[in-house]
Coordinates of C-alpha atoms and ligand atoms in Angstrom, one line a residue:
Chain E
M478 CA 105.3 82.0 116.6
D479 CA 103.4 84.0 114.2
T480 CA 100.4 82.8 112.4
T481 CA 101.2 84.2 109.0
D482 CA 101.5 80.9 107.3
T483 CA 100.1 80.7 103.8
T484 CA 98.1 77.5 104.0
P485 CA 94.5 77.7 105.0
I486 CA 93.8 76.4 108.5
I487 CA 91.7 73.6 107.2
P488 CA 93.3 72.1 104.0
E489 CA 90.9 71.6 101.1
P490 CA 90.4 67.8 101.0
V491 CA 91.9 66.0 98.1
K492 CA 89.8 64.6 95.3
Q493 CA 87.6 61.7 96.3
K494 CA 85.3 59.2 94.6
R495 CA 82.3 60.6 92.8
F496 CA 79.7 59.3 95.4
A497 CA 81.5 61.3 98.0
G498 CA 81.1 64.4 95.9
I499 CA 78.3 65.9 98.0
R500 CA 80.1 65.3 101.2
K501 CA 83.2 66.8 99.8
S502 CA 81.5 70.0 98.6
L503 CA 79.8 70.3 102.0
T504 CA 83.1 69.9 103.8
D505 CA 84.7 72.3 101.4
F506 CA 82.0 74.8 102.0
F507 CA 82.3 74.7 105.8
A508 CA 86.1 74.6 105.6
S509 CA 86.1 77.8 103.5
L510 CA 83.6 79.4 105.9
Y511 CA 85.9 78.6 108.8
N512 CA 88.9 79.9 106.9
I513 CA 87.3 83.1 105.8
N514 CA 86.1 83.6 109.4
S515 CA 89.6 83.4 110.7
F516 CA 90.7 85.7 108.0
I517 CA 88.1 88.3 109.1
I518 CA 89.1 87.9 112.7
R519 CA 92.8 88.4 111.8
F520 CA 91.8 91.6 109.9
F521 CA 90.2 93.1 113.0
K522 CA 93.2 92.0 115.2
E523 CA 95.8 93.6 112.9
A524 CA 94.1 96.5 111.2
F525 CA 93.8 98.7 114.3
L526 CA 97.2 98.0 115.9
P527 CA 100.1 100.4 115.2
P528 CA 102.1 101.0 113.0
Y529 CA 99.3 102.4 110.8
E530 CA 99.7 102.3 107.1
F531 CA 98.0 105.6 106.4
K532 CA 99.9 106.4 103.2
E533 CA 99.1 103.0 101.7
I534 CA 95.4 103.2 102.8
I535 CA 95.0 106.6 101.0
R536 CA 96.7 105.2 97.9
Q537 CA 94.3 102.2 97.9
C538 CA 91.3 104.5 98.4
Y539 CA 92.4 106.5 95.4
E540 CA 92.9 103.2 93.4
T541 CA 89.4 102.0 94.4
G542 CA 87.9 105.3 93.4
V543 CA 89.7 105.6 90.1
R544 CA 89.1 102.1 89.0
S545 CA 85.3 102.3 89.3
F546 CA 84.7 106.0 88.7
T547 CA 83.9 106.1 85.0
L548 CA 81.7 103.0 85.0
I549 CA 79.9 104.2 88.1
S550 CA 79.2 107.6 86.7
L551 CA 77.8 106.2 83.5
T552 CA 75.8 103.5 85.1
G553 CA 74.5 105.8 87.8
F554 CA 73.3 108.4 85.3
I555 CA 71.7 105.9 83.0
V556 CA 69.9 104.1 85.9
G557 CA 68.4 107.4 87.0
L558 CA 67.3 108.3 83.5
I559 CA 65.9 104.9 82.5
F560 CA 64.2 104.3 85.8
T561 CA 62.4 107.6 85.6
K562 CA 61.5 107.0 82.0
Q563 CA 60.1 103.5 82.6
S564 CA 58.2 104.5 85.7
R565 CA 56.3 107.4 84.0
P566 CA 53.6 105.3 82.2
S567 CA 52.5 103.6 85.4
L568 CA 52.2 106.8 87.3
A569 CA 50.6 108.5 84.3
E570 CA 47.7 106.1 84.5
F571 CA 46.7 107.6 87.8
G572 CA 47.7 111.1 86.7
A573 CA 50.4 111.0 89.3
T574 CA 53.5 112.0 87.2
S575 CA 54.2 114.7 89.7
W576 CA 55.2 112.0 92.1
L577 CA 58.0 110.8 89.9
P578 CA 60.8 112.7 91.7
S579 CA 59.8 111.1 95.0
L580 CA 59.6 107.7 93.5
V581 CA 63.0 108.1 91.9
S582 CA 64.7 109.3 95.0
I583 CA 63.2 106.5 97.2
A584 CA 64.2 103.8 94.7
I585 CA 67.6 105.2 94.3
M586 CA 68.5 106.0 97.9
R587 CA 66.9 102.9 99.4
A588 CA 68.0 100.4 96.9
L589 CA 69.7 101.3 93.7
A590 CA 72.6 103.5 94.6
P591 CA 74.4 101.3 97.1
L592 CA 73.6 98.1 95.2
V593 CA 74.6 99.3 91.8
T594 CA 77.8 100.8 93.2
A595 CA 78.7 97.7 95.1
L596 CA 78.0 95.4 92.2
I597 CA 80.2 97.5 89.9
A598 CA 82.9 97.8 92.5
A599 CA 82.8 94.0 93.0
G600 CA 83.4 93.6 89.3
K601 CA 86.1 96.3 88.9
V602 CA 87.8 96.6 92.3
G603 CA 87.1 93.2 93.8
S604 CA 88.4 91.3 90.8
S605 CA 91.6 93.4 90.5
I606 CA 92.3 93.0 94.2
G607 CA 91.9 89.2 93.8
A608 CA 94.1 89.1 90.7
E609 CA 96.7 91.5 92.2
L610 CA 97.2 89.6 95.5
G611 CA 96.8 86.3 93.7
S612 CA 99.7 87.0 91.4
M613 CA 101.7 88.4 94.3
R614 CA 101.1 85.1 96.1
V615 CA 101.9 82.9 93.1
T616 CA 105.2 84.8 92.3
E617 CA 106.2 84.7 96.0
Q618 CA 106.1 88.5 96.3
I619 CA 104.0 88.0 99.5
D620 CA 106.7 85.7 100.9
A621 CA 109.4 88.2 99.9
M622 CA 107.6 90.9 101.8
E623 CA 107.4 88.6 104.8
V624 CA 111.0 87.7 104.9
S625 CA 112.1 91.3 104.5
G626 CA 110.4 92.2 107.8
T627 CA 107.1 93.5 106.6
N628 CA 103.8 92.0 107.7
P629 CA 102.2 91.4 104.3
F630 CA 98.7 90.9 105.9
K631 CA 98.8 94.3 107.3
F632 CA 100.4 96.0 104.4
L633 CA 98.4 94.3 101.6
V634 CA 95.1 93.1 103.2
C635 CA 94.3 95.5 105.9
T636 CA 94.9 98.6 103.7
R637 CA 92.8 97.3 100.9
V638 CA 89.9 96.3 103.1
L639 CA 89.9 99.6 104.9
A640 CA 90.1 101.4 101.6
T641 CA 87.1 99.7 100.1
T642 CA 85.2 100.1 103.3
L643 CA 85.8 103.8 103.3
T644 CA 85.5 104.5 99.6
I645 CA 82.3 102.5 98.7
P646 CA 80.1 104.7 100.8
I647 CA 81.5 107.8 99.2
L648 CA 81.1 106.3 95.7
A649 CA 77.5 105.2 96.6
T650 CA 76.6 108.8 97.6
Y651 CA 78.1 109.9 94.3
T652 CA 76.1 107.3 92.4
G653 CA 73.0 108.5 94.2
L654 CA 73.5 112.1 93.2
I655 CA 74.4 111.2 89.6
S656 CA 71.2 109.0 89.3
I657 CA 69.1 111.8 90.7
L658 CA 70.6 114.0 88.1
G659 CA 69.7 111.5 85.4
G660 CA 66.2 111.4 86.7
F661 CA 66.1 115.2 86.6
L662 CA 67.1 115.3 83.0
N663 CA 64.2 113.1 82.1
V664 CA 61.7 114.9 84.2
Y665 CA 62.9 118.3 82.9
V666 CA 62.6 117.2 79.3
N667 CA 59.1 115.7 79.7
E668 CA 57.4 117.7 82.5
G669 CA 59.5 120.8 82.4
T670 CA 60.0 120.6 86.2
S671 CA 62.5 123.2 87.4
Y672 CA 65.7 122.1 89.2
R673 CA 64.6 123.7 92.4
T674 CA 61.2 122.0 92.6
Y675 CA 62.8 118.7 91.6
I676 CA 65.5 118.8 94.4
G677 CA 62.8 119.7 96.9
Q678 CA 60.6 116.8 95.9
V679 CA 63.6 114.5 95.8
F680 CA 64.7 115.0 99.3
D681 CA 61.2 115.4 100.8
P682 CA 60.3 111.7 101.1
L683 CA 63.7 110.6 102.5
S684 CA 64.0 110.0 106.2
F685 CA 66.9 109.7 108.5
I686 CA 66.5 105.9 108.5
D687 CA 66.9 105.9 104.7
F688 CA 70.2 107.7 104.9
T689 CA 71.5 105.6 107.7
A690 CA 70.5 102.3 106.1
A691 CA 72.1 103.3 102.8
L692 CA 75.3 104.3 104.7
I693 CA 75.4 101.1 106.7
K694 CA 74.7 99.1 103.6
S695 CA 77.5 100.6 101.6
I696 CA 79.9 100.2 104.4
V697 CA 79.0 96.5 104.7
F698 CA 79.3 96.1 100.9
G699 CA 82.6 97.9 100.8
F700 CA 84.0 95.7 103.6
T701 CA 82.7 92.6 101.8
I702 CA 84.3 93.5 98.5
G703 CA 87.6 94.2 100.1
I704 CA 87.7 91.2 102.4
V705 CA 86.5 88.7 99.8
G706 CA 88.9 90.0 97.1
C707 CA 91.8 89.9 99.6
Y708 CA 90.9 86.4 100.9
Q709 CA 90.7 85.0 97.4
G710 CA 94.0 86.5 96.3
Y711 CA 95.9 86.0 99.5
N712 CA 95.1 82.3 99.7
S713 CA 95.3 81.8 95.9
S714 CA 96.7 78.4 94.8
S715 CA 99.9 78.4 92.9
G716 CA 100.1 78.7 89.2
T717 CA 98.7 81.3 86.8
E718 CA 95.4 79.4 87.0
G719 CA 95.2 80.3 90.6
V720 CA 95.3 84.0 89.8
G721 CA 92.3 83.7 87.4
K722 CA 90.4 81.6 90.0
A723 CA 91.1 84.2 92.6
A724 CA 89.9 87.1 90.5
N725 CA 86.8 85.2 89.4
G726 CA 86.1 83.9 92.9
A727 CA 86.4 87.4 94.3
V728 CA 83.6 88.7 92.0
V729 CA 81.2 85.8 92.3
T730 CA 81.5 85.4 96.1
A731 CA 81.3 89.2 96.7
M732 CA 78.2 89.6 94.5
F733 CA 76.5 86.6 96.2
L734 CA 77.2 88.0 99.6
I735 CA 76.1 91.5 98.6
F736 CA 72.7 90.2 97.6
I737 CA 72.3 88.3 100.9
E738 CA 73.4 91.4 102.9
E739 CA 71.0 93.6 100.9
I740 CA 68.1 91.4 101.7
T741 CA 69.1 91.1 105.4
I742 CA 69.6 94.9 105.8
V743 CA 66.3 95.7 104.0
Q744 CA 64.5 93.3 106.3
I745 CA 66.1 94.8 109.4
T746 CA 65.4 98.5 108.4
S747 CA 61.8 97.6 107.7
W748 CA 61.4 96.7 111.4
F749 CA 62.5 100.3 112.3
R750 CA 60.1 102.1 110.0
Chain P
M812 CA 138.7 81.7 89.9
E813 CA 140.1 81.0 93.4
K814 CA 138.3 82.6 96.2
Q815 CA 140.1 84.8 98.7
K816 CA 138.0 85.0 101.7
A817 CA 137.9 85.3 105.4
P818 CA 138.4 81.9 107.2
I819 CA 135.4 79.9 108.2
D820 CA 134.7 79.9 111.9
H821 CA 133.9 76.3 112.6
K822 CA 133.1 76.9 116.2
N823 CA 130.4 79.3 115.4
A824 CA 127.3 78.0 113.7
V825 CA 124.9 80.6 112.5
I826 CA 122.2 78.1 111.5
R827 CA 121.6 74.8 113.3
V828 CA 118.9 72.4 112.1
H829 CA 118.3 69.2 113.9
G830 CA 115.9 66.4 112.9
L831 CA 113.8 68.6 110.7
K832 CA 110.7 67.0 109.4
K833 CA 108.1 68.5 107.1
A834 CA 105.3 66.8 105.2
F835 CA 102.5 68.1 102.9
G836 CA 99.5 65.9 103.4
D837 CA 100.8 62.3 103.1
Y838 CA 104.0 63.3 101.3
E839 CA 107.0 63.6 103.6
V840 CA 109.3 66.0 102.0
L841 CA 111.9 66.4 104.7
R842 CA 112.5 63.4 106.8
G843 CA 115.1 64.4 109.5
V844 CA 117.4 67.0 108.1
N845 CA 120.5 67.9 110.1
L846 CA 122.5 70.9 109.1
E847 CA 125.0 73.3 110.4
L848 CA 126.1 76.5 108.7
Y849 CA 129.2 78.1 110.1
Q850 CA 130.1 81.7 110.2
G851 CA 131.6 82.8 106.9
E852 CA 130.8 79.6 105.1
N853 CA 129.1 79.0 101.7
L854 CA 127.1 75.8 101.9
V855 CA 125.7 74.4 98.7
V856 CA 122.6 72.2 98.8
L857 CA 122.2 70.0 95.8
G858 CA 119.2 67.8 95.1
R859 CA 116.7 66.8 92.4
S860 CA 113.6 68.8 91.7
G861 CA 111.0 68.3 94.3
T862 CA 113.3 67.0 97.0
G863 CA 112.4 69.9 99.2
K864 CA 115.3 72.2 98.9
S865 CA 113.1 75.3 98.7
V866 CA 111.0 73.9 101.5
L867 CA 114.1 73.6 103.7
I868 CA 115.1 77.3 103.4
K869 CA 111.5 78.4 103.7
V870 CA 111.4 76.6 107.1
I871 CA 114.7 78.2 108.0
S872 CA 113.3 81.6 107.3
G873 CA 110.1 80.8 109.1
L874 CA 107.9 81.0 106.0
L875 CA 106.8 77.4 106.6
Q876 CA 106.6 75.7 109.9
A877 CA 108.4 72.5 110.7
D878 CA 106.4 69.4 111.8
A879 CA 109.3 68.2 114.0
G880 CA 112.9 69.1 114.8
T881 CA 114.6 72.3 115.8
V882 CA 115.7 75.2 113.7
E883 CA 118.1 77.7 115.4
V884 CA 119.1 80.8 113.5
L885 CA 121.7 83.2 114.9
G886 CA 121.1 81.6 118.3
Q887 CA 117.4 81.9 118.3
K888 CA 114.9 79.0 118.0
I889 CA 112.6 80.2 115.3
D890 CA 109.5 78.4 116.4
Q891 CA 109.7 80.0 119.8
L892 CA 109.8 83.6 118.6
T893 CA 107.0 86.1 118.8
T894 CA 105.9 87.8 115.5
K895 CA 108.0 90.8 116.4
E896 CA 111.1 88.8 117.3
L897 CA 110.8 86.8 114.1
Q898 CA 110.4 90.0 112.1
A899 CA 113.6 91.4 113.7
L900 CA 115.4 88.1 113.0
R901 CA 114.3 88.1 109.3
I902 CA 115.9 91.4 108.7
R903 CA 119.3 89.8 109.4
I904 CA 118.6 87.1 106.8
G905 CA 118.6 87.8 103.1
F906 CA 116.4 85.5 101.0
S907 CA 116.9 85.4 97.2
F908 CA 113.9 83.7 95.7
Q909 CA 113.9 81.1 93.0
N910 CA 112.0 83.4 90.7
S911 CA 113.3 86.6 92.1
A912 CA 109.9 87.7 93.5
L913 CA 110.4 91.4 92.6
Y914 CA 107.4 93.6 93.3
D915 CA 105.8 93.9 89.9
S916 CA 104.1 97.1 90.6
M917 CA 107.2 99.0 91.7
T918 CA 110.2 100.3 89.9
V919 CA 113.7 98.9 90.7
R920 CA 114.3 101.8 92.9
K921 CA 111.1 101.3 94.9
N922 CA 111.8 97.6 95.1
L923 CA 115.2 98.3 96.7
E924 CA 113.9 101.0 99.0
F925 CA 111.0 98.9 100.3
P926 CA 112.8 96.9 102.9
L927 CA 114.7 100.0 104.1
V928 CA 111.7 102.3 104.3
R929 CA 109.7 99.6 106.0
N930 CA 112.2 98.6 108.6
R931 CA 113.9 101.9 109.4
R932 CA 111.1 104.3 110.1
G933 CA 112.1 107.9 109.7
I934 CA 115.2 107.1 107.6
G935 CA 116.3 110.2 105.6
R936 CA 116.0 110.5 101.8
K937 CA 119.7 110.9 101.4
E938 CA 120.5 107.8 103.3
I939 CA 118.0 105.8 101.2
D940 CA 119.4 107.0 98.0
T941 CA 123.0 106.2 98.9
S942 CA 122.0 102.7 100.1
V943 CA 120.1 102.1 96.9
E944 CA 123.0 103.2 94.7
R945 CA 125.4 101.2 96.8
V946 CA 123.6 97.9 96.3
L947 CA 122.8 98.6 92.7
E948 CA 126.5 99.2 92.1
A949 CA 127.3 96.0 94.0
V950 CA 125.3 94.0 91.5
S951 CA 126.4 96.3 88.6
L952 CA 123.0 97.3 87.4
S953 CA 123.0 101.0 88.2
Q954 CA 121.4 101.9 84.9
T955 CA 118.2 100.0 85.6
I956 CA 117.2 102.1 88.6
N957 CA 114.1 103.5 87.0
Q958 CA 112.9 100.4 85.1
M959 CA 110.1 98.2 86.0
P960 CA 110.8 94.5 86.8
S961 CA 108.9 93.4 83.7
E962 CA 111.5 95.3 81.6
L963 CA 114.4 93.3 83.0
S964 CA 115.9 90.0 81.8
G965 CA 115.9 86.9 84.1
G966 CA 119.5 87.4 85.1
Q967 CA 119.0 91.1 85.9
R968 CA 115.9 90.2 87.9
K969 CA 118.0 87.7 89.9
R970 CA 120.6 90.3 90.6
I971 CA 118.1 93.0 91.6
G972 CA 116.5 90.4 93.9
I973 CA 119.9 89.8 95.5
A974 CA 120.4 93.6 95.7
R975 CA 117.1 94.0 97.5
T976 CA 118.2 91.5 100.2
L977 CA 121.6 93.1 100.5
I978 CA 120.2 96.5 101.3
L979 CA 119.6 95.5 104.9
N980 CA 123.1 94.2 105.4
P981 CA 122.1 90.6 106.1
E982 CA 124.3 88.3 108.1
I983 CA 123.0 85.2 106.4
M984 CA 122.1 84.8 102.7
L985 CA 119.8 82.1 101.4
Y986 CA 120.0 81.7 97.7
D987 CA 117.3 79.6 96.0
E988 CA 118.7 78.5 92.6
P989 CA 120.5 81.7 91.8
T990 CA 121.6 80.5 88.4
A991 CA 118.6 78.4 87.2
G992 CA 117.5 79.3 83.7
L993 CA 120.5 81.6 82.9
D994 CA 123.1 81.4 80.2
P995 CA 126.6 80.1 81.3
I996 CA 128.2 83.5 81.2
T997 CA 125.5 85.1 83.4
C998 CA 125.8 82.1 85.7
I999 CA 129.5 82.7 86.2
E1000 CA 128.7 86.4 86.9
I1001 CA 126.1 85.4 89.5
N1002 CA 128.6 83.0 91.1
E1003 CA 131.1 85.7 91.3
L1004 CA 128.5 88.0 92.7
I1005 CA 127.7 85.4 95.4
N1006 CA 131.4 85.2 96.3
E1007 CA 131.8 88.9 96.3
V1008 CA 128.8 89.4 98.5
Q1009 CA 130.3 86.9 101.0
E1010 CA 133.6 88.8 101.0
R1011 CA 132.2 92.2 101.1
Y1012 CA 129.3 91.7 103.6
K1013 CA 130.9 88.9 105.6
T1014 CA 127.8 86.7 105.1
S1015 CA 127.3 83.0 105.6
S1016 CA 125.2 81.5 102.9
I1017 CA 123.2 78.6 101.9
I1018 CA 123.1 78.2 98.1
I1019 CA 120.5 75.9 96.5
T1020 CA 121.3 74.7 93.0
H1021 CA 121.4 72.0 90.4
D1022 CA 124.3 73.7 88.7
L1023 CA 127.6 72.0 89.6
T1024 CA 129.6 74.8 88.2
C1025 CA 127.9 77.1 90.6
A1026 CA 128.4 74.6 93.4
K1027 CA 132.1 74.2 92.6
Q1028 CA 132.7 77.9 92.2
T1029 CA 130.8 79.1 95.3
G1030 CA 130.6 76.2 97.7
D1031 CA 133.0 75.6 100.6
R1032 CA 131.0 72.5 101.5
I1033 CA 128.4 70.6 99.5
A1034 CA 125.4 68.7 100.9
M1035 CA 123.3 66.4 98.8
L1036 CA 119.6 66.2 99.7
L1037 CA 118.1 62.8 98.8
D1038 CA 114.9 61.2 100.1
G1039 CA 114.4 64.0 102.6
K1040 CA 117.8 63.8 104.2
F1041 CA 121.4 64.8 103.6
Q1042 CA 123.0 61.7 102.2
R1043 CA 126.4 63.0 101.4
E1044 CA 128.3 65.9 102.6
G1045 CA 131.7 67.4 102.4
S1046 CA 134.0 69.0 99.8
F1047 CA 133.0 68.9 96.1
E1048 CA 135.5 66.2 95.3
H1049 CA 134.4 64.1 98.2
V1050 CA 130.7 64.3 97.4
F1051 CA 131.1 63.1 93.9
D1052 CA 133.7 60.5 94.6
T1053 CA 131.0 57.8 94.7
D1054 CA 129.3 55.2 92.5
N1055 CA 125.9 56.0 94.0
A1056 CA 123.6 55.8 90.9
R1057 CA 121.6 58.7 92.2
I1058 CA 124.4 61.1 92.9
K1059 CA 126.7 60.3 90.0
P1060 CA 124.4 61.4 87.2
F1061 CA 124.5 65.0 88.6
F1062 CA 128.2 65.1 88.0
D1063 CA 128.1 63.3 84.6
Y1064 CA 125.4 65.5 83.3
N1065 CA 127.1 68.7 84.3
F1066 CA 130.5 67.9 83.1
I1067 CA 129.6 65.7 80.1
K1068 CA 131.6 62.6 80.5
Ligands
LIG2310 N1 103.1 75.0 100.1 C1 103.1 73.8 99.7 N2 102.0 73.0 99.7 C2 102.0 71.7 99.3 N3 103.1 71.1 98.9 C3 104.2 71.8 98.8 C4 104.3 73.2 99.1 N4 105.6 73.6 98.9 C5 106.2 72.5 98.4 N5 105.4 71.4 98.3 C6 105.8 70.1 97.8 O1 107.1 69.8 98.4 C7 107.9 69.2 97.5 C8 109.3 69.9 97.5 O2 109.1 71.2 97.0 P1 110.3 72.2 96.8 O3 109.8 73.4 96.2 O4 111.1 72.3 98.1 O5 111.2 71.4 95.7 P2 112.7 71.9 95.3 O6 113.6 70.9 95.8 O7 112.9 73.3 95.6 O8 112.6 71.6 93.7 P3 113.0 72.6 92.5 O9 114.5 72.3 92.3 O10 112.2 72.2 91.4 O11 112.8 74.0 93.0 C9 107.2 69.2 96.2 O12 106.8 67.9 95.9 C10 106.1 70.1 96.4 O13 105.0 69.6 95.7
LIG2311 MG1 112.9 75.1 94.6

């Protein structure tokens, strides 16, 4: 028998008396941990088995990119610009404004680019995945897929998770480049640094570890955004209220997890340096 | 509107349900349902809101799992099938949802194509187009082919939903309240469509409804779901030839007495 039932494995307990509130939220928390864990395991079980949904994955990659492109471009550029501008006075105190490009690139590559990209994508992409799958669940479109002989988990969930996992690293790279460009604009206007010098100084302080860590981070963030959005939407409760909750839950949970992952990965990379 | 149809084969049950139980939490929805659907038959299931009619056909199609009892569809026990086998079986069953469940993000054409493209890998463009046109014509909505579901009326959505299940030539049709929320004339059209589908595609169907006109027009046999069991079963006349205070109001309300 297949395991594609819609109810979470551990049902959310029904409302209890107020004094039991803490126990209830604790049980809820662990129940949802367990459920999300089985959801992830199911993803790995099904995503890499044929038949592959290449066409749908590519379509979802495109969606992910398009949905967040404008906002990411704008934010990336402004982050680079402002960061450079705000860092200048501190460096100027030591007469070290020539270090600005290195400072900018380290800040951007090590922290800002993946994080900013992930947070924006969580807001744009994660919420729309949650809302989309949520409304499909509520209006029985997911059931309709299932009874017409399509595995909805594979078609809807696996494709979206793979798409965000593949696309966020690309977007993060793009954010990095745009931020560096923003930084250049500021440095060029103030110090008159040439493009060539700037680029040289930007890439000089970056090591292999920095690139690897940034890549791993954005892959993890992308996976998180996809899996959280899908989990919330796919298990959304019925009613239009459920759709809103799914979208909202997708953003809040994804952002929370992204911060935790950021801290963890920073900690781990610092052991390697 | 008398139906002219192939005779029902009473020796050949396409669906056999025995002692089916299903509860949600503490609430027992189905408490031992027995049901047989014969080849070529239209079985109408009546019952009040919340008696578990939708749950019943969801269990039959494997969307929900039974707590107890057996469900045999086209000779296969559905709780003993692998995912693959269940998928193969589902293609032979058409499921028309209570709220149509059309894919919002796709046009009518894409909605209809979806089951075909997904289940017949490598099917040619031409064959897809002919199939789509064939089922659209069957529900007489050829002009809507490029519209989005949001642009359709409730009755049109219902019919497209039925067309989408017809495209795979199902042997069994499960209709969940096909006429709910529609005006009387559209209801009659849907009823005729149901009968036409049965004639043309030689299907056996379970039709869930509150609408006695629909029941009378489409049903060969009526079964009344009450307190989680079938309480009365038989021809339309037989089922309502009773003083049972919980069955009679159905009749009185529908045919204002
Ligand atoms: N997935 C589910 N989880 C929890 N309870 C459910 C679920 N599906 C149905 N129920 C409950 O089962 C009962 C029967 O639901 P069902 O949808 O089968 O009613 P119905 O007979 O189809 O009614 P209607 O005519 O209004 O469609 C309801 O009380 C409902 O709350
Ligand atoms: Mg129902």
